[in-house]
XYZ file of C-alpha atoms in Angstrom:
372
model
C -9.300 94.678 -66.990
C -11.934 94.258 -65.074
C -15.370 95.724 -66.297
C -19.378 95.578 -64.559
C -22.336 93.957 -65.982
C -26.139 94.624 -64.807
C -27.733 91.073 -65.183
C -31.420 91.679 -66.649
C -32.327 89.753 -69.101
C -32.974 85.507 -68.309
C -30.313 84.376 -69.625
C -27.752 87.053 -68.462
C -29.581 86.018 -64.711
C -28.654 82.642 -65.417
C -25.213 83.458 -66.206
C -25.176 85.329 -62.588
C -27.017 82.458 -61.330
C -24.386 80.018 -62.887
C -20.756 81.834 -62.076
C -21.143 79.820 -58.711
C -21.758 76.760 -60.099
C -18.038 77.603 -61.877
C -16.282 78.542 -58.542
C -16.921 76.001 -56.878
C -17.411 72.980 -59.453
C -14.378 71.260 -57.417
C -15.609 71.692 -53.633
C -17.034 69.079 -51.973
C -19.118 71.661 -49.536
C -20.586 74.084 -51.507
C -23.968 72.500 -52.263
C -25.725 73.606 -55.315
C -29.403 75.837 -55.509
C -31.567 74.725 -58.019
C -31.584 77.018 -61.125
C -34.911 77.181 -61.877
C -35.404 78.197 -57.899
C -33.205 81.037 -58.357
C -34.503 82.438 -61.669
C -38.521 82.593 -59.346
C -36.245 84.303 -56.681
C -34.943 86.915 -58.657
C -38.386 87.528 -60.940
C -39.374 91.442 -59.320
C -42.637 89.849 -60.662
C -43.281 86.309 -59.201
C -41.016 87.297 -55.802
C -43.299 89.062 -53.289
C -40.073 90.307 -51.559
C -39.958 92.797 -54.029
C -42.646 94.729 -53.006
C -40.878 96.214 -50.576
C -37.674 95.681 -52.084
C -35.795 96.840 -54.637
C -32.529 94.576 -55.895
C -30.131 95.012 -59.513
C -27.669 91.786 -59.436
C -23.806 92.622 -60.748
C -21.267 90.191 -62.746
C -17.822 91.071 -62.638
C -15.032 90.711 -65.805
C -11.785 89.944 -65.094
C -10.201 90.445 -68.955
C -13.465 89.031 -70.633
C -13.841 86.511 -68.531
C -17.343 86.096 -64.863
C -14.741 86.321 -61.997
C -17.375 87.576 -59.678
C -21.337 88.151 -58.882
C -22.913 90.551 -56.167
C -26.779 91.601 -55.142
C -27.486 95.153 -54.836
C -30.701 95.243 -52.633
C -32.596 97.857 -50.638
C -35.135 96.693 -48.512
C -37.397 99.855 -47.598
C -39.242 98.091 -45.279
C -36.113 98.042 -43.252
C -35.004 101.633 -44.369
C -38.216 103.603 -44.028
C -40.130 101.355 -40.732
C -37.317 100.721 -38.786
C -35.177 103.535 -39.920
C -31.974 102.070 -40.646
C -29.639 103.167 -43.319
C -28.672 100.167 -44.877
C -28.108 98.995 -48.405
C -27.770 95.249 -48.070
C -25.353 92.565 -50.600
C -25.937 89.747 -50.920
C -25.154 86.915 -53.664
C -21.831 87.356 -52.778
C -18.911 85.161 -55.072
C -15.989 86.288 -55.992
C -12.105 84.954 -57.432
C -9.202 85.852 -54.972
C -8.854 89.196 -56.447
C -9.728 91.838 -54.038
C -9.392 94.236 -57.517
C -12.805 92.233 -58.174
C -14.620 92.348 -55.316
C -13.641 96.178 -54.804
C -15.102 96.693 -58.325
C -18.320 95.147 -57.112
C -19.035 96.310 -53.872
C -18.691 99.900 -55.595
C -21.608 99.152 -57.303
C -23.392 98.070 -53.852
C -22.129 101.990 -52.108
C -23.512 103.707 -55.719
C -26.749 102.263 -55.103
C -26.229 103.139 -50.927
C -24.966 106.275 -51.462
C -28.021 107.429 -54.582
C -30.401 106.984 -51.994
C -28.229 108.825 -48.841
C -28.170 105.575 -47.381
C -25.680 105.259 -43.984
C -23.928 102.145 -44.172
C -23.925 98.569 -46.315
C -24.335 95.316 -45.002
C -23.961 91.642 -46.262
C -23.603 88.646 -46.828
C -27.753 88.762 -46.828
C -30.943 88.396 -48.798
C -33.996 89.832 -48.888
C -36.000 89.333 -45.754
C -35.832 87.074 -42.583
C -36.012 83.582 -44.223
C -33.426 84.261 -47.030
C -30.076 82.678 -46.764
C -27.453 85.302 -44.989
C -23.890 85.547 -43.529
C -20.570 84.184 -45.226
C -18.798 81.117 -43.250
C -15.867 82.295 -40.633
C -15.575 78.675 -39.498
C -15.945 75.334 -40.761
C -15.158 75.288 -44.909
C -13.997 71.957 -44.192
C -17.977 71.028 -43.335
C -21.081 69.516 -46.402
C -23.010 72.906 -46.311
C -27.230 73.009 -46.405
C -30.033 73.727 -48.729
C -30.398 76.740 -46.940
C -26.980 78.699 -46.386
C -24.333 79.704 -48.368
C -20.819 78.844 -49.231
C -17.927 81.003 -49.218
C -14.222 81.071 -49.474
C -12.035 82.041 -46.797
C -10.532 84.852 -48.625
C -13.723 86.467 -48.412
C -13.156 87.899 -45.012
C -9.681 88.788 -46.092
C -11.348 90.778 -49.041
C -14.126 92.485 -46.768
C -11.688 93.329 -44.004
C -8.596 94.992 -46.168
C -12.496 96.710 -47.950
C -13.041 98.278 -44.543
C -15.530 96.158 -43.114
C -16.108 94.782 -39.544
C -18.015 92.205 -38.540
C -21.760 92.534 -37.697
C -23.753 89.569 -36.894
C -22.301 86.097 -36.031
C -24.686 83.303 -36.604
C -23.586 80.103 -35.111
C -24.624 76.316 -37.014
C -24.234 72.845 -35.046
C -24.898 69.352 -35.037
C -25.783 66.734 -32.415
C -26.139 62.683 -33.003
C -30.627 61.707 -32.296
C -28.517 58.739 -31.316
C -27.664 60.391 -28.055
C -30.764 62.385 -27.409
C -32.718 61.095 -24.572
C -36.319 61.550 -24.301
C -36.190 61.508 -20.256
C -34.915 64.741 -20.590
C -38.432 66.003 -22.066
C -41.003 63.377 -21.838
C -42.763 64.321 -18.369
C -42.184 67.718 -18.756
C -44.435 67.407 -21.905
C -47.531 65.735 -20.799
C -47.209 67.998 -17.190
C -46.759 71.260 -19.684
C -49.840 69.870 -21.758
C -51.984 69.584 -18.853
C -50.293 72.572 -16.953
C -51.599 75.461 -19.737
C -54.142 72.703 -21.615
C -51.970 72.058 -24.765
C -52.512 70.263 -27.344
C -50.450 69.474 -31.049
C -52.506 69.057 -33.682
C -52.872 65.744 -35.936
C -51.261 67.073 -39.514
C -51.069 64.294 -42.334
C -50.998 65.813 -45.449
C -50.077 69.412 -46.701
C -53.830 69.751 -46.797
C -54.559 70.029 -43.618
C -51.178 72.491 -42.848
C -52.676 75.407 -44.849
C -54.976 76.569 -43.277
C -52.603 76.922 -40.689
C -50.074 78.759 -42.458
C -51.347 81.902 -42.057
C -51.011 82.033 -38.366
C -47.930 80.529 -37.985
C -46.169 83.591 -39.615
C -48.409 85.978 -37.784
C -46.558 83.866 -35.083
C -43.204 84.461 -36.412
C -43.717 87.672 -36.733
C -44.579 88.422 -33.639
C -41.657 85.497 -31.704
C -38.751 87.116 -33.713
C -40.088 91.039 -33.344
C -37.267 92.063 -31.067
C -34.484 90.644 -32.568
C -31.914 93.430 -34.352
C -31.797 92.241 -38.003
C -36.102 90.976 -37.873
C -38.099 92.388 -41.375
C -41.874 90.682 -41.326
C -43.538 88.327 -43.208
C -45.531 90.005 -45.267
C -49.228 88.983 -46.651
C -48.259 88.186 -50.085
C -45.012 86.574 -49.298
C -47.288 84.028 -46.701
C -48.512 82.928 -49.857
C -45.309 82.340 -51.870
C -43.813 80.731 -49.174
C -47.114 78.802 -48.756
C -46.835 77.773 -52.313
C -42.833 76.966 -52.969
C -41.993 75.338 -49.155
C -44.606 74.181 -47.623
C -46.398 71.167 -49.795
C -42.579 69.869 -50.028
C -41.871 69.503 -46.440
C -42.824 66.193 -45.094
C -46.022 66.372 -42.415
C -44.625 64.949 -39.679
C -41.912 67.728 -39.625
C -43.846 70.678 -39.121
C -45.247 70.812 -35.437
C -48.605 73.341 -34.632
C -49.571 73.370 -30.956
C -52.816 75.496 -30.148
C -54.161 76.223 -26.478
C -57.719 74.994 -25.439
C -59.098 77.915 -27.443
C -57.434 76.520 -30.615
C -55.235 79.729 -30.649
C -51.561 78.763 -32.397
C -49.119 78.912 -29.673
C -45.940 77.414 -30.335
C -44.669 76.020 -34.411
C -41.659 74.555 -35.391
C -40.573 73.621 -39.116
C -37.809 70.676 -39.728
C -37.631 69.031 -43.325
C -34.998 66.441 -44.035
C -31.411 66.692 -44.686
C -31.719 68.115 -48.428
C -27.938 68.923 -49.177
C -26.807 65.222 -50.879
C -29.657 65.493 -52.741
C -28.551 68.920 -53.898
C -25.724 67.770 -54.136
C -26.540 65.107 -56.716
C -29.233 66.659 -58.394
C -26.212 69.841 -59.718
C -28.628 72.817 -60.128
C -31.265 71.128 -62.358
C -34.555 68.819 -61.470
C -33.961 67.317 -64.756
C -33.703 64.342 -65.760
C -32.956 62.940 -62.366
C -32.856 66.112 -59.591
C -36.612 65.206 -58.867
C -36.147 62.041 -58.071
C -32.551 62.946 -55.806
C -34.683 64.884 -53.711
C -38.072 62.891 -53.549
C -35.951 59.971 -51.884
C -34.171 62.565 -49.985
C -38.420 63.616 -48.616
C -38.729 60.108 -47.644
C -35.529 58.043 -46.806
C -32.464 61.008 -45.494
C -30.846 59.961 -42.313
C -30.761 64.098 -41.296
C -32.988 66.486 -40.441
C -32.340 70.427 -40.513
C -34.189 72.458 -37.935
C -35.437 75.468 -40.197
C -37.480 77.870 -37.877
C -38.920 77.478 -34.866
C -41.388 80.002 -32.804
C -43.206 80.752 -29.416
C -46.168 83.418 -28.798
C -44.227 85.527 -26.427
C -46.498 84.857 -23.556
C -45.936 81.582 -23.534
C -42.030 81.777 -23.635
C -39.933 79.724 -21.219
C -42.866 78.028 -19.796
C -41.411 74.709 -21.153
C -43.058 74.714 -24.216
C -40.783 73.578 -25.879
C -40.551 70.237 -24.177
C -43.837 68.914 -26.051
C -41.956 69.829 -29.387
C -38.669 67.837 -28.858
C -41.447 64.849 -27.877
C -43.468 65.181 -31.048
C -39.771 65.088 -33.074
C -38.371 62.156 -30.734
C -41.042 60.206 -31.584
C -41.287 61.247 -35.650
C -37.610 60.596 -35.665
C -37.418 57.571 -34.053
C -40.032 56.237 -36.547
C -38.078 57.483 -39.247
C -34.632 56.056 -38.426
C -32.879 59.728 -38.270
C -29.196 59.880 -37.011
C -27.945 63.152 -37.588
C -29.865 66.865 -36.629
C -28.783 69.894 -37.929
C -29.267 73.461 -36.541
C -29.400 76.356 -39.257
C -27.815 79.441 -39.155
C -29.030 81.163 -35.726
C -28.398 85.175 -33.556
C -25.194 84.584 -32.089
C -27.154 86.976 -29.560
C -30.250 84.378 -29.792
C -29.815 82.592 -25.817
C -32.732 81.811 -25.572
C -32.700 79.180 -28.548
C -29.610 78.455 -27.698
C -30.498 77.654 -24.763
C -32.802 74.921 -26.313
C -30.513 73.144 -27.097
C -27.891 72.832 -23.971
C -28.494 69.512 -22.649
C -28.156 67.651 -26.405
C -24.950 68.022 -26.694
C -24.101 70.276 -29.615
C -21.456 70.528 -31.906
C -20.762 74.148 -33.446
C -19.413 73.100 -36.627
C -19.660 76.033 -38.375
C -20.141 79.799 -37.865
C -21.250 82.676 -39.816
C -21.390 86.341 -40.366
C -22.458 89.718 -41.689
C -19.858 92.597 -42.442
C -20.988 96.708 -42.390
C -19.542 99.365 -43.388
C -19.724 103.276 -43.026
C -20.607 104.691 -46.626
């Protein structure tokens, strides 16, 4: 017998979160999130995503035992401002039982039909800065701290229930040891001189904070044309400042300004926290903090998280400046491996940035869509 319960209380939401820990407990490639971070993400008072979205969290039980979970989400900014008649589903995990998957997704359909929406798509979070997609390639590869892992049978479940692939994302890796600085060093000097650009010398999180609002404005501008884009709001800027910026190595945040001190490009790279999250196993205590702080200082891998260039400077070689800056920072920190986190398959401009580094696509993921 399959029953569905909405998770509302903190205890129930914690059970929702911990189901994934049970499902993947023996999987070496699943990276557990911090339970405290997940609780904050689902807190309607704390997470500003709820200013423009509503979400409901469901746990499925089979014969009284937790067997799956899903979040049903409507991003009203997407629906009203962009005219996308869509209900989202996310944080989807389930045992290999299509009847459980069917029962969970029925709750998503109910929300969509209640508001006369036309289709359902997922897995995806509240916004572009949340995790996205299920794996369709790379099940034998370790995940990252900013992606979902998923089992191969998820694809079969969704396809049997009438879903088709909608958006595809690629992830790739390349060895820093193989990076040839001659590819961008001369170009960097030339571009800086030609356009009178300079890189900000920011050494502490305190130095970075005054530029973060402008960075998100540039992010909104540079990604606006992508089909899945939803702009970052003012409250979300403050939320992400508090949650992430203070924890990123200052030498891994790059801001480029023009002669008028206007931000024209940014890039954020993070240490590869995946092994540390694996050791923390969902908790900062007693030793989770230690593993994360150690990774922040000593990780030999880095993950490229965000990069943005204002439209008037795109295709002018600005990324050569960014690559030079990172080359110097990575060399100083003895980085060995570079990881590209999910990028839309259609975003050819981003893919072309990396073509000279011989990246290997080791994972693909996708969202799936179905008409209601």
